[in-house]
Amino acid sequence: MKTIRFLLNGKEASIEVEDNETLLCALRERLGITSVKEGCGIGECGTCTVLVDDEPHYSCLTLASKANGRDIKTVEYLSSSGVLHPLQEAFIRSGAVQCGYCTPAMLLSAYSLLLRNANPDAHDIKEAISGNLCRCTGYIQIEEAIKNAAEICKCNGQD
Amino acid sequence: MFIGQDITRVDALDKVLGKAAFAHDLTKNNMLFACVVRSSRPHAVLKRIDVSAARALEGVVKIISHEDIPGENLFGAIKKDQPFLAAGRVRYKGEAILIVVAATEETARRASELVRIEYEDLENISDPFLSIQSPVLIHDGGNLLSHRKVIKGDAAKAFESSDVIVENTYSTTWIDHAYMETEAGLGYLDDRGRMVVASSTQNIHYKMKEISRLLAIPPEEVRVIQATTGGGFGGKLDVTVEGYLALAVWHTKRPVFMRYTREESLLAQTKRHPLYIVYKTGARKDGSLTAVEVNIVGDTGPYNSYGETVCLRAAVHATGPYEVPNVLVNSRMFYTNNPVAGAMRGFGVPQLALAHESQLDEIAGLIGMDPLDIRMKNALKRGSLTATSQVLNHSAGLLETLKAIEPAWRERRKERPGSGFGLGCMYYGIGNTGISNPSSCYLTLTPEGRVEMHSGVCDIGQGSDTVLLQILCDALGMEEMGIDLVRGDTDTSYDAGSTSASRQTYISGMAVCDAAQKLKKYLKEQGYYDGKPLKDICRDAADKGVPIFEGYFDPPTTAPDPETSQGAPYATYAFATHMTEVDVDEVTGVCKAVKVHAAHDVGRAINVSNVKGQIYGGVAMGIGLALMEEFIPGKSESFDNYYLPTSMDMPEVEAMIVEDREPTGPFGAKGVGEPALIPQAAAVVNAIYDATGIRMRQLPCDIERLKLALEKDKENKR
Amino acid sequence: MLPKFASVTARTKDEALSWLSSLENPKIIAGGTDLMVKMRAGKHYSHIIDVAGIPELLGVTEKDGRMSIGPAMTHARLSTEASIVRNARSLALACGLVGSPQIRNMGTIGGNLGNASPAADSIPPLLIHDAVLTLESRDARRKVPLEEAIVAPYVTSIDVKELIDSIEISPLRGYREGYRRVAKRATWAISRLGVAFAIREENGRFLDARLAIGSCTPMPFRAKKVEDLLKGAPKNEATISEAIRMALEEIKLISGIRPSYAYKLPVLQGILEEVLRG
C-alpha cells in the first residue's frame, strides 16, 4: 500500500492504494467516482478515460500510483461550479446521449480538445473522440454537440 | 404538442453528470461477488469437477453447480433448452458450469481459475453443414432446430418464363453486440425476504419469470429492476447474470454483485447468426420481378435462444420490400457447437438485405436499368401483397423513401477514382412474428397533482422513456410535462414485453394511448379540460381511493401458415432506403464510407432527434457489419481484435425522415431501431461494386477480402 | 485484475538504475499501454519501476549532426515536436498514427521499442534514421543499433537491468519522407503493414532511398539491398519494378511464404510503387 496525493477535480485528494491497483479501480472503488466506467480493461474502448494534467488517458491502463502529484479530472469537474458546462448542455440538446455509458469519457475527451483548440474543425473533433467507442450514436450527434459547445465557449470566453 | 418535438431526453441530465447508476455501479453493504466458471471445450462430457482448491481459497463463500438449483435448470425465451449451469455436458466453449461466490471479485476470479475440470471431448460440430450430416446429436431431437418455408405462387414455373435469372450465394458471420457496458447486476433479498435482481437488461418481466422457475418460487416473490443499461441491441434479452445472481443470493442470503469482463462477454454471450444464403431471382426485361427462390442455412449454436425467431423472420423478409408474385423460401436453422447465436438488431434481416439488394442490382445491370428505377418499379406500396400475401392496407412509404433519395442519386458524380455509389432498401415488420406480443401499462394520479406513468418498458438507450412520455402528454392534451415516470421495475409496472423487434414505440406507445384515453375520460368528467387544476382532481381522487387507468395493446397479426407462412405476421412495417458513397483504395483494399443518405419511413417521428440518433447509430453498426466486424470463435477475445467503427470510420450521414402515418400506431408512429441498420451493409456492398466492378458476397468486406478479390479480378482479366 | 507486484516511482535515472540492479524480477513501466495489458493477461513481475517522470529521459536534443530522443517521450509529443517534424517526418507521422489519442498521450517511444512488436509503428521510421540505442545499467553503458537490439518478435537484447537512456537518430534533410500504413480500421488499429520511406532524388536519379517495412516480417526491417540498388539508379519504371521485385524477394527470404502474404505483398507492391514514383 502507498499513499498518493493528487488534485481530483480541483481539490486535494489523498488515498491509500495498492501497488498493483489501477487508477480506474482507485477512482471507482476508493473514491466512489463511478462516472469513470470500465468497458474492456485493456484500453480498447475508452469508457475509462480521465484527464491527467488535462490530457485524456485510459485509467484502466494507468497505475494509481501514477496519479501522485498530478491533476486528475473526471466528468464531475465539468459541472463543479454548480452549472452545467456548455459541453454537457450541448450533449443533452443535440441528442448526443443514448445509453450514456460512453458519455462521461466522451465529454472529457471533448473538454480536453476545447482546451487545446478553441476552433476545432470537423476533423479535429472526429480525431479527438477517436479513442472513445460509442455503439449507440454513430458519433454524429456527439460531434454536433462538441461543435455547438465550442461556439458557445468562444462566446463566453470560457474554457 | 410534444409529438414531433425534440423533447430533451429524461435520462440525459444524469448521464452527462456521470450520476446515472448503471448495473456496473450498483453496490450494497455486505456484498459478495460472483463469477462463472466456463467450459474451455466446445463439446464435451464433464467427467470430473474438482473444486477443492477453489473452495480452500480464503474468502470463497460458496460454489454452486447445477445440482444446487432448486427449480428448473433450463431457460430460454422461445424454448427452454439452455441450462443455467451445465449438467454433465457442455455444448459450446464458454458455457457456464459453476458459479463461484466470494468476498471479493478478485478472490472469486482467482478461485474460478483453481477449479479443475476433466472433459471427455465429443465431436465438435463446427458448422451447420457438418451438423446436417453428423450422427452426433447436440440435442436428442436432432440437429435441426427449425425449418420454415414461405410458399407463394409457383416459383419454379415463373423462372421458366423469366427473361433474366440471377443466382448467387451469400454469407455472413458472427457479430458481437458490443454494448459498451458488459452484462452486470446486483441481487439481494429485500426486507420481506423476496428475491430482488437489478441488472442491465432489455426485459424485466421475462427475467422475473425465469428466476421464478429457476428457484421454484412464485413470480410474486421475485422483483427484477432495470438498472441504467449501457446498450442492448438484442444481447441483453437472454438471461445472463440474473440467473446466476439469483442462485448466489438464494444460497448465501447475502447481496451479490457480478459483472462480465469484456473477454467473458465476447466468449459467452450470444452473437448475430451467421447465415448462408443461396438466392435466385427472376425478372422480366422491364425489370419487374417474377420470382425468388431462397435457401437459407443458419448456425444457431447449441441452444435456441432466438434461433427460431431469426429462422422465420429471415424467411418472411427474404424477398425484400418488393412485390414478388412467386416466392419459395426454405429457411433452416441448425444446432452447432459454435457460440450461441441469438437476437441481434434486425433478427436475420440485415443478412437477407445483403442478398436481395445485391441480386436486384445485378438484375438491373443485366437489363440495363438504373438501380433506383428497378427499386421504384418493384417497391411495395399501399395495396401491395407481401411475400406472405399480406395486403399492405396502411402505412407503406418505401416509394417516398426512394423519392427522398432520388435527387442525390440522380446527381451523383464519381469525383475520384475508386468512388462508388450503392443503394439498399429494406422493410421490417414491427413487433414479434405472427404471435401475440402485447404491452401493458398503467397510470395513476399522485396526491401532489401529477400523473404517474408506470412503465415496464426497458429503455436501453434508444429513448423509449422520453418517447412514451411525449405520447402520453399529447394523448392527454397536456400543455406541460406534468408526468412522473415510474419505470423499469416489475413491482411497479405491468409487462410491456421486451425491448426488441423495434416494437416499443409502436406497441407500448399504443398501450400508453389506451391508458391515456381512460384517464382522459376521467379527467374530462372531473372538469380538467374545463380548467379544474390537476392538483384538485388528484386530491379528490386520493380521498376516494386512487383509480388506476390501465392500457393494453397487442398488434393484430395472424399466425403464419405452418407450411407456407402465408398470413399477416405483423401489424405494420417500416421501410427505408439508404444510399452510400464509398471510396475504395485499390492498392490497400481499404473501403471508406464517405457519405450516406438514409431515408426512413417511421410512420411518424415522435422525437426527431431520437429518430436521427437511431438512424446514425444504425448506419454505424451497418458500416461495422459491412466492413470490419467479424467474431472469430477462439480468436476474437477482446476489442483488441474485434473492431467496432470509430468516429473516423463514420461517413457523413444525412438522415431523411418520411412520415407515412400508420393509423394503428400512436399518432401514426411505427419503429426505427432495427430498420436503421438493415439496408446499410447492402448499400455499401453495392457501392463497392459500382466502384470496382466486384461483387462482394461475403461479409465483412474487410481490407483483406476486398484486396484479394481485386487481385483475383485482375488475374481473371489478364 | 493485475497480478501482485510492488511498484516504485523513480525520480532520477540513477535511482531507476539502482533499483533495476537491486530489485528482483524488475520491469520498467513508462506509459504502460503495452505492459498493463500483458500483466492483466497474467504476466508477472515482482517489481515495477515507473520511469515516466524522469526529466533526463525526456526531450529531443541535437548534437554533432545527430539527434537524441528521450525514451520517455510520448507518441503525442513526438508527433508534434518541431525538430522531429522537420528532421524525421516519418517518425512524427508514425507516432501520430499509434493507437488512439489516449494511447499517444500515454505510450512512449521507449516503450514501443522495448515491446518490440512486429507491428510497432515507430520502428520502421527509426530504422531509416539509423537509430542507435544507448542502453545503461548501473555499471555499464553501451550503444546498440536498433536493428541489433530487436532479436525476435517481442524480444530485445536489452538486459532486464538495463534502461534505454536515449535513442539517437540521423536527421534527414532534403528528403521526401513519409510513413504509410494500412490497418483494418481508420484508426486505433494494429498496422497490417507499415512503410517508412525517405527518398532523395536529383536530375531523374535516386541519390539515396531509404525504406523500412513493418508488420510483414518477424521484425520490422530495413530493405538495404533495395536501397543499394536504388542508389544512383535512374528513376524509371524499370528501376522501380526491379526494386519492388527485390523487396518482395527479400521478404520471402526472411519469412518464407506466409498466408497473410496473399494480402500483404500485393499491397506492399502498390505502396512501394506509389512511394518510389513519388
CSV table of C-alpha atoms in Angstrom, one decimal, chain B residues 411-565:
chain,number,residue,atom,x,y,z
B,411,GLU,CA,-27.0,13.9,-59.2
B,412,ARG,CA,-24.3,11.6,-58.0
B,413,ARG,CA,-20.8,12.0,-59.6
B,414,LYS,CA,-17.8,9.9,-59.2
B,415,GLU,CA,-15.3,12.6,-58.2
B,416,ARG,CA,-12.4,10.4,-57.7
B,417,PRO,CA,-11.1,7.0,-59.0
B,418,GLY,CA,-12.4,4.4,-56.6
B,419,SER,CA,-15.6,6.2,-55.7
B,420,GLY,CA,-18.8,4.4,-56.0
B,421,PHE,CA,-22.5,4.7,-55.0
B,422,GLY,CA,-24.9,2.0,-53.9
B,423,LEU,CA,-28.5,1.7,-52.8
B,424,GLY,CA,-30.1,-0.5,-50.2
B,425,CYS,CA,-33.7,-0.9,-49.3
B,426,MET,CA,-35.5,-2.7,-46.6
B,427,TYR,CA,-38.8,-3.4,-45.0
B,428,TYR,CA,-39.2,-4.7,-41.5
B,429,GLY,CA,-42.2,-6.0,-39.6
B,430,ILE,CA,-42.7,-4.2,-36.3
B,431,GLY,CA,-43.1,-6.5,-33.3
B,432,ASN,CA,-42.8,-10.2,-33.0
B,433,THR,CA,-43.6,-12.5,-35.9
B,434,GLY,CA,-47.2,-13.8,-36.0
B,435,ILE,CA,-47.6,-14.2,-32.3
B,436,SER,CA,-49.3,-12.2,-29.6
B,437,ASN,CA,-46.8,-9.7,-28.2
B,438,PRO,CA,-48.8,-7.3,-26.1
B,439,SER,CA,-47.7,-4.4,-24.0
B,440,SER,CA,-49.5,-3.1,-20.9
B,441,CYS,CA,-49.0,-0.2,-18.6
B,442,TYR,CA,-51.0,1.8,-16.1
B,443,LEU,CA,-51.4,5.4,-15.0
B,444,THR,CA,-52.3,6.8,-11.6
B,445,LEU,CA,-52.6,10.2,-10.0
B,446,THR,CA,-50.4,11.4,-7.2
B,447,PRO,CA,-51.5,13.5,-4.2
B,448,GLU,CA,-49.1,16.2,-5.5
B,449,GLY,CA,-51.3,16.6,-8.6
B,450,ARG,CA,-49.3,14.8,-11.1
B,451,VAL,CA,-49.9,11.9,-13.4
B,452,GLU,CA,-47.8,8.9,-12.8
B,453,MET,CA,-46.9,6.6,-15.7
B,454,HIS,CA,-46.0,3.1,-14.7
B,455,SER,CA,-43.9,1.6,-17.4
B,456,GLY,CA,-42.3,-1.8,-17.7
B,457,VAL,CA,-40.5,-0.8,-20.9
B,458,CYS,CA,-36.8,-1.1,-20.7
B,459,ASP,CA,-35.1,2.0,-22.1
B,460,ILE,CA,-31.7,0.6,-23.2
B,461,GLY,CA,-30.5,3.9,-24.5
B,462,GLN,CA,-32.8,4.3,-27.5
B,463,GLY,CA,-35.0,6.8,-25.6
B,464,SER,CA,-38.3,5.0,-25.1
B,465,ASP,CA,-38.9,6.6,-21.7
B,466,THR,CA,-38.9,10.1,-23.3
B,467,VAL,CA,-41.0,9.0,-26.3
B,468,LEU,CA,-43.7,7.3,-24.2
B,469,LEU,CA,-43.9,10.5,-22.0
B,470,GLN,CA,-44.4,12.5,-25.2
B,471,ILE,CA,-47.1,10.2,-26.4
B,472,LEU,CA,-48.9,10.3,-23.0
B,473,CYS,CA,-48.7,14.1,-22.8
B,474,ASP,CA,-50.3,14.5,-26.2
B,475,ALA,CA,-52.8,11.8,-25.7
B,476,LEU,CA,-53.9,13.6,-22.5
B,477,GLY,CA,-53.7,17.0,-24.2
B,478,MET,CA,-51.4,18.3,-21.5
B,479,GLU,CA,-49.5,21.6,-22.1
B,480,GLU,CA,-46.6,20.7,-19.9
B,481,MET,CA,-44.9,17.5,-18.8
B,482,GLY,CA,-46.9,17.1,-15.6
B,483,ILE,CA,-46.0,13.4,-15.5
B,484,ASP,CA,-43.8,11.4,-13.2
B,485,LEU,CA,-42.3,8.3,-14.7
B,486,VAL,CA,-42.1,5.2,-12.6
B,487,ARG,CA,-40.2,2.7,-14.7
B,488,GLY,CA,-38.2,-0.5,-15.1
B,489,ASP,CA,-39.4,-2.4,-12.0
B,490,THR,CA,-41.6,-5.4,-12.0
B,491,ASP,CA,-43.0,-4.3,-8.7
B,492,THR,CA,-44.4,-1.1,-10.1
B,493,SER,CA,-45.2,-1.9,-13.6
B,494,TYR,CA,-47.1,-4.3,-15.9
B,495,ASP,CA,-45.4,-6.5,-18.5
B,496,ALA,CA,-44.6,-4.4,-21.6
B,497,GLY,CA,-42.8,-7.1,-23.4
B,498,SER,CA,-39.2,-7.0,-24.5
B,499,THR,CA,-37.3,-4.0,-25.9
B,500,SER,CA,-36.7,-5.7,-29.2
B,501,ALA,CA,-38.2,-6.1,-32.7
B,502,SER,CA,-38.4,-2.2,-32.9
B,503,ARG,CA,-41.7,-2.7,-31.0
B,504,GLN,CA,-41.7,-0.3,-28.1
B,505,THR,CA,-42.8,3.0,-29.7
B,506,TYR,CA,-45.5,1.2,-31.7
B,507,ILE,CA,-46.8,-1.3,-29.2
B,508,SER,CA,-46.1,0.2,-25.8
B,509,GLY,CA,-46.9,3.6,-27.3
B,510,MET,CA,-50.4,2.3,-28.2
B,511,ALA,CA,-50.8,0.8,-24.7
B,512,VAL,CA,-50.0,4.2,-23.3
B,513,CYS,CA,-52.6,5.8,-25.6
B,514,ASP,CA,-55.1,3.2,-24.4
B,515,ALA,CA,-54.5,4.1,-20.8
B,516,ALA,CA,-54.5,7.8,-21.6
B,517,GLN,CA,-58.0,7.5,-23.2
B,518,LYS,CA,-59.3,6.1,-19.9
B,519,LEU,CA,-57.6,8.8,-17.9
B,520,LYS,CA,-58.7,11.5,-20.3
B,521,LYS,CA,-62.3,10.4,-19.9
B,522,TYR,CA,-61.9,10.5,-16.2
B,523,LEU,CA,-60.2,13.9,-16.3
B,524,LYS,CA,-63.0,15.2,-18.5
B,525,GLU,CA,-65.6,14.0,-16.1
B,526,GLN,CA,-63.7,15.8,-13.3
B,527,GLY,CA,-63.5,19.0,-15.2
B,528,TYR,CA,-59.8,19.1,-16.0
B,529,TYR,CA,-60.4,20.3,-19.5
B,530,ASP,CA,-62.8,23.0,-18.2
B,531,GLY,CA,-60.0,24.4,-16.1
B,532,LYS,CA,-60.1,22.5,-12.9
B,533,PRO,CA,-56.5,22.2,-11.7
B,534,LEU,CA,-55.0,18.7,-11.8
B,535,LYS,CA,-53.9,19.1,-8.2
B,536,ASP,CA,-57.5,19.5,-7.1
B,537,ILE,CA,-58.6,16.5,-9.2
B,538,CYS,CA,-55.8,14.4,-7.7
B,539,ARG,CA,-56.7,15.4,-4.1
B,540,ASP,CA,-60.3,14.5,-4.7
B,541,ALA,CA,-59.2,11.2,-6.2
B,542,ALA,CA,-57.0,10.4,-3.3
B,543,ASP,CA,-59.9,10.9,-1.0
B,544,LYS,CA,-61.9,8.3,-3.0
B,545,GLY,CA,-59.1,5.8,-3.4
B,546,VAL,CA,-56.8,6.4,-6.3
B,547,PRO,CA,-58.0,5.0,-9.5
B,548,ILE,CA,-55.8,3.1,-11.8
B,549,PHE,CA,-56.0,3.5,-15.6
B,550,GLU,CA,-54.8,0.5,-17.4
B,551,GLY,CA,-53.5,0.4,-21.0
B,552,TYR,CA,-53.1,-2.6,-23.3
B,553,PHE,CA,-52.2,-3.2,-26.9
B,554,ASP,CA,-51.5,-6.3,-28.8
B,555,PRO,CA,-50.8,-5.7,-32.5
B,556,PRO,CA,-53.3,-7.6,-34.7
B,557,THR,CA,-51.4,-10.3,-36.5
B,558,THR,CA,-52.1,-13.8,-37.8
B,559,ALA,CA,-50.0,-16.9,-37.2
B,560,PRO,CA,-48.1,-17.9,-40.3
B,561,ASP,CA,-49.4,-21.0,-42.0
B,562,PRO,CA,-47.1,-23.8,-40.8
B,563,GLU,CA,-46.4,-24.9,-44.4
B,564,THR,CA,-46.4,-21.7,-46.4
B,565,SER,CA,-46.0,-19.0,-43.8
